[in-house]
PDB file of C-alpha atoms and ligand atoms in Angstrom:
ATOM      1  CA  UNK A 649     -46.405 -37.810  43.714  1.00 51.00           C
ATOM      2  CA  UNK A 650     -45.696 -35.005  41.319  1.00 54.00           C
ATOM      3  CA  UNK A 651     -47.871 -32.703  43.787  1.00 57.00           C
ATOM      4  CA  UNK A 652     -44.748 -33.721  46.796  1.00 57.00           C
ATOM      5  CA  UNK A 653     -41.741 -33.190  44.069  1.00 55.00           C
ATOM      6  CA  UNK A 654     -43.024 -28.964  43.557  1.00 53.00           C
ATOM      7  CA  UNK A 655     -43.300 -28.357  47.520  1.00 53.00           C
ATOM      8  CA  UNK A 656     -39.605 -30.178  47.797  1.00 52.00           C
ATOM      9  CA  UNK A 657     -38.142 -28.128  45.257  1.00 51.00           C
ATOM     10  CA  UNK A 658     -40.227 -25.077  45.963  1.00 53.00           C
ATOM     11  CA  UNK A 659     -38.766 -25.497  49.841  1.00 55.00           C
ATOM     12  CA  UNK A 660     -35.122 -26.073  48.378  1.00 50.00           C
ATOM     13  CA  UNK A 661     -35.381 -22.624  46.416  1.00 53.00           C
ATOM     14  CA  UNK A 662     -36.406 -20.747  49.116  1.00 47.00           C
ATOM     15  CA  UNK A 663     -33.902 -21.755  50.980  1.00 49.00           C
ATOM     16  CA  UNK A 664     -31.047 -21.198  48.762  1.00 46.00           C
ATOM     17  CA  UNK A 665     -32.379 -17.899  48.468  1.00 47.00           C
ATOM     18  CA  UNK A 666     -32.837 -17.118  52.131  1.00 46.00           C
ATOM     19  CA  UNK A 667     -29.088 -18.386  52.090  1.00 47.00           C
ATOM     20  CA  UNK A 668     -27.884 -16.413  49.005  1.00 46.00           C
ATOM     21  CA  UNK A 669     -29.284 -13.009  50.847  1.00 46.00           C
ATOM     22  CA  UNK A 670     -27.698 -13.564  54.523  1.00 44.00           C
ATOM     23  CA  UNK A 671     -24.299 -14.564  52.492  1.00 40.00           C
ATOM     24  CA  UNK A 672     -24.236 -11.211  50.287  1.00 39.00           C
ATOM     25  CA  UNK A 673     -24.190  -9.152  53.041  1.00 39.00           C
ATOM     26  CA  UNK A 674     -21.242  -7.256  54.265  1.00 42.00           C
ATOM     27  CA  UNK A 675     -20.180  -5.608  57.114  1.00 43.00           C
ATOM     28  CA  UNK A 676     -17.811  -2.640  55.829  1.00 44.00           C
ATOM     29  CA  UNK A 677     -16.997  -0.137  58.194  1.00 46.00           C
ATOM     30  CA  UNK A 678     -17.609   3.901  58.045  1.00 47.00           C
ATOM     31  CA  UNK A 679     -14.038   4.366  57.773  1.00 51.00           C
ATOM     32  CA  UNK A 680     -10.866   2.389  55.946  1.00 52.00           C
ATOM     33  CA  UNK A 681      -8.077   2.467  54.055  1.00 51.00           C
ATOM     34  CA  UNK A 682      -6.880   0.344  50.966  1.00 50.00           C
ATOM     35  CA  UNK A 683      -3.754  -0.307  50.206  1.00 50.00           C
ATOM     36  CA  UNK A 684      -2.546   3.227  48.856  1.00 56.00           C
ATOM     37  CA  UNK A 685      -3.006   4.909  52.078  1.00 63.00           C
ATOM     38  CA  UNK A 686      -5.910   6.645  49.901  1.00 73.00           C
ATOM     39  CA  UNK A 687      -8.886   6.887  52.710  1.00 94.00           C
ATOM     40  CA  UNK A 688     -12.526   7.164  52.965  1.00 97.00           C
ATOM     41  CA  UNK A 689     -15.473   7.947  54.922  1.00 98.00           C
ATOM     42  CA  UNK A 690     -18.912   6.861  54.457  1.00 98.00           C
ATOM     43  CA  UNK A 691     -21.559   8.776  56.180  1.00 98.00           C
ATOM     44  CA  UNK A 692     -24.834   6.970  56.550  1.00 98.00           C
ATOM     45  CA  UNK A 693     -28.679   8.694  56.995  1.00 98.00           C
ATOM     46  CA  UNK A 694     -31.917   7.932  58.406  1.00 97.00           C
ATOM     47  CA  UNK A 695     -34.980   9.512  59.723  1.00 96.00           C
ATOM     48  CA  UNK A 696     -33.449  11.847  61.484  1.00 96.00           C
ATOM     49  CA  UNK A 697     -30.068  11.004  62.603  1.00 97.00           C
ATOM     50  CA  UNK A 698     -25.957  10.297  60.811  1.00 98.00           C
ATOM     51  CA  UNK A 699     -25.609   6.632  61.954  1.00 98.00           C
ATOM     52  CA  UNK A 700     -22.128   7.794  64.034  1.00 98.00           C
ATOM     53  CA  UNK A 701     -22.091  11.114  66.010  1.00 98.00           C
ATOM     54  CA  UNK A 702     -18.537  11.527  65.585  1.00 98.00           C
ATOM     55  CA  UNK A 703     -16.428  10.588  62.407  1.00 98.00           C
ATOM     56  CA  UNK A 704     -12.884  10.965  62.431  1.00 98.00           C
ATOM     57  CA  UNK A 705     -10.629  11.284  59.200  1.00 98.00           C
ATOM     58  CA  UNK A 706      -6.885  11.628  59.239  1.00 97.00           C
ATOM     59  CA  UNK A 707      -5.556  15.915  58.192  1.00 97.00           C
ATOM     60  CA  UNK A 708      -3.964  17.207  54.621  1.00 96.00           C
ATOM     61  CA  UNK A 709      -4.959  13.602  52.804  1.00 96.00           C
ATOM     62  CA  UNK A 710      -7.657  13.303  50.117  1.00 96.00           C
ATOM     63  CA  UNK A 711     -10.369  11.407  51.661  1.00 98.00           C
ATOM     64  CA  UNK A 712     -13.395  10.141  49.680  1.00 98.00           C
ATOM     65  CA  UNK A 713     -16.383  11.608  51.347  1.00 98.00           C
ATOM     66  CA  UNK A 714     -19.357   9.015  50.641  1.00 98.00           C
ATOM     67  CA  UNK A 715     -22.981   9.745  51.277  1.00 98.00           C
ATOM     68  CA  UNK A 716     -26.268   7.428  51.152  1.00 98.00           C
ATOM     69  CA  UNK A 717     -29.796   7.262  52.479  1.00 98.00           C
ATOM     70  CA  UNK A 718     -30.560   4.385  54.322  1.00 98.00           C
ATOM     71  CA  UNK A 719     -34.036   6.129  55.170  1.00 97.00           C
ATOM     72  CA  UNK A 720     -35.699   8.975  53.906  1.00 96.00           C
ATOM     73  CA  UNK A 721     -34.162  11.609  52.024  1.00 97.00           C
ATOM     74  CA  UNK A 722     -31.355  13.614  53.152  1.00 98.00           C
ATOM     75  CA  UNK A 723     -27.882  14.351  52.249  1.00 98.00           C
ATOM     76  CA  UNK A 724     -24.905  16.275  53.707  1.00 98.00           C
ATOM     77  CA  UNK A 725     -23.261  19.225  54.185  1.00 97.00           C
ATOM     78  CA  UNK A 726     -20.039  19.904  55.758  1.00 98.00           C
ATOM     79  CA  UNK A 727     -18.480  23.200  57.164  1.00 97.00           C
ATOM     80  CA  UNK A 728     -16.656  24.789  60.102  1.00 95.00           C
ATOM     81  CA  UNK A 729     -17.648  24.754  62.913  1.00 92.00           C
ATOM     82  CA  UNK A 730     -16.264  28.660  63.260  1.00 88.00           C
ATOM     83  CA  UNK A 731     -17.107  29.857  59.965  1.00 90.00           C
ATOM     84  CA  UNK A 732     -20.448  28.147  58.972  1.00 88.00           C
ATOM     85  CA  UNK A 733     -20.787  30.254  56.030  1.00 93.00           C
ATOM     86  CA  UNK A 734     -18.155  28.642  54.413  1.00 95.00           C
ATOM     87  CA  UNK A 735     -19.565  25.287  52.750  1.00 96.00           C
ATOM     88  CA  UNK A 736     -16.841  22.679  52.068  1.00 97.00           C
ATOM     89  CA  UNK A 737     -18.672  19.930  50.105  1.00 97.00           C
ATOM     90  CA  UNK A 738     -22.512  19.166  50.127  1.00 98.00           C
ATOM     91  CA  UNK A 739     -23.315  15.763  48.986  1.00 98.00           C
ATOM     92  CA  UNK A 740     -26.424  13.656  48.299  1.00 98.00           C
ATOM     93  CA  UNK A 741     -27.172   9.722  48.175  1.00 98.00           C
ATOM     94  CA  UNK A 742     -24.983   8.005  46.408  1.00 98.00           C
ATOM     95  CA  UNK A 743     -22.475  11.036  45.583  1.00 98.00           C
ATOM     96  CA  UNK A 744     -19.241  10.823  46.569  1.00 98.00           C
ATOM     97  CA  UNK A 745     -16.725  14.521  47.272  1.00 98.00           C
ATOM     98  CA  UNK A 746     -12.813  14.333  47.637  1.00 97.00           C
ATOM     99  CA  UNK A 747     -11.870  15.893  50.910  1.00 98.00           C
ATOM    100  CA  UNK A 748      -8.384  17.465  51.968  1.00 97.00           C
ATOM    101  CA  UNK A 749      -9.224  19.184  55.244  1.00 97.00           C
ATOM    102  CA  UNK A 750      -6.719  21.096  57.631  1.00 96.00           C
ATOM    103  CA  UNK A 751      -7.180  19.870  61.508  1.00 96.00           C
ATOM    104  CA  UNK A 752     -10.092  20.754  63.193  1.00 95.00           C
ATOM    105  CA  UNK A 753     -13.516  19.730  64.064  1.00 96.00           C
ATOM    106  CA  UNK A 754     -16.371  19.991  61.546  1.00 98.00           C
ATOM    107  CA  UNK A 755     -20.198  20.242  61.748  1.00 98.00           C
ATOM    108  CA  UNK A 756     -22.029  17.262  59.316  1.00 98.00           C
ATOM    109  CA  UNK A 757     -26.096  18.477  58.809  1.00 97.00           C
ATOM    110  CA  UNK A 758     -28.690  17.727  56.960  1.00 98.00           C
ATOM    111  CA  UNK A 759     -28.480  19.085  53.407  1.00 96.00           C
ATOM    112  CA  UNK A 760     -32.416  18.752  52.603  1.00 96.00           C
ATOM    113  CA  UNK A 761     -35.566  19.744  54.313  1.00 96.00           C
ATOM    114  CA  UNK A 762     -36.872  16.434  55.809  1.00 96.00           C
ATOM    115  CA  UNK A 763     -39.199  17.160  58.096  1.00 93.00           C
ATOM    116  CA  UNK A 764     -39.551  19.357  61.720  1.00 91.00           C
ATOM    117  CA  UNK A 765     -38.332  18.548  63.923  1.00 93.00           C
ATOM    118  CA  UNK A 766     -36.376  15.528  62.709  1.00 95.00           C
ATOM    119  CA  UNK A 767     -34.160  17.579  60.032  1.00 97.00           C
ATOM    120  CA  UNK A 768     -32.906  20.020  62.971  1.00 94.00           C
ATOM    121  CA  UNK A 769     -31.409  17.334  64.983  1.00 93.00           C
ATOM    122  CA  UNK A 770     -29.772  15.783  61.987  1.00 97.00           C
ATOM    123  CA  UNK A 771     -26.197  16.943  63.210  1.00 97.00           C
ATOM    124  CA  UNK A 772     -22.743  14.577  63.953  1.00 98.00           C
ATOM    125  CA  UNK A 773     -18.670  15.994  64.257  1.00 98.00           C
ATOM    126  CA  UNK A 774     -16.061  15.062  61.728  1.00 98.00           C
ATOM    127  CA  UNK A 775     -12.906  15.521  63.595  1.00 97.00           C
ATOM    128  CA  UNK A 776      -9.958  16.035  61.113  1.00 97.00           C
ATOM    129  CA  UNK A 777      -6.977  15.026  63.161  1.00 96.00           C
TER     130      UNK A 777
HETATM  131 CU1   CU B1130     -32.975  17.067  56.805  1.00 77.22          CU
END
């Protein structure tokens, strides 16, 4: 009798946490905007790829540039794509860079040595429009 009343409640745990985990999960896009107009942009890495190609951010606002791992360990850095000497921001997971950019289109790469030939293909746009 007591043997039946664990398994039960055992059971009923499991699935209130099974529950608990699907209903903590949210679905936030790369980009938004709050109520301020104040904007950012979240760029997301894995072995061996951004998770967009092309991120677009509106020109001449402050834009919080996010970055996190979801795999591995990379980062990003962001320049021109006509003057790649010039390094706007690098940031790693979990850092966060404000942004003001003049219109244009940007190169995003990998910021860390993660491997060959992964970490070379590790490249998406940021168009600034
Ligand atoms: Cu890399």
């Amino acid at each position: 009798m007591m043997k039946k009343y664990l398994v039960t409640t055992a059971a009923l745990m499991i699935s209130i946490l099974v529950f608990s985990a699907c209903g903590t999960t949210n679905d936030e896009g790369s980009d938004s905007s709050d109520q301020n107009g104040s904007q950012e942009l979240t760029v997301i890495g894995s072995n061996w790829e951004f998770d967009q190609e092309t991120y677009t951010i509106p020109a001449n606002v402050d834009v919080a540039f996010n970055y996190e791992d979801a795999e591995g360990i990379h980062g990003v850095k962001l320049r021109p794509y006509d003057d790649k000497d010039n390094i706007i921001v690098e940031v790693m997971d979990g850092d966060s860079a404000t942004i003001n950019l003049e219109p244009g289109t940007y190169e995003i790469r990998c910021l860390t040595f993660c491997g060959d030939p992964g970490h070379k293909e590790m490249r998406s746009q940021l168009v600034v429009e």
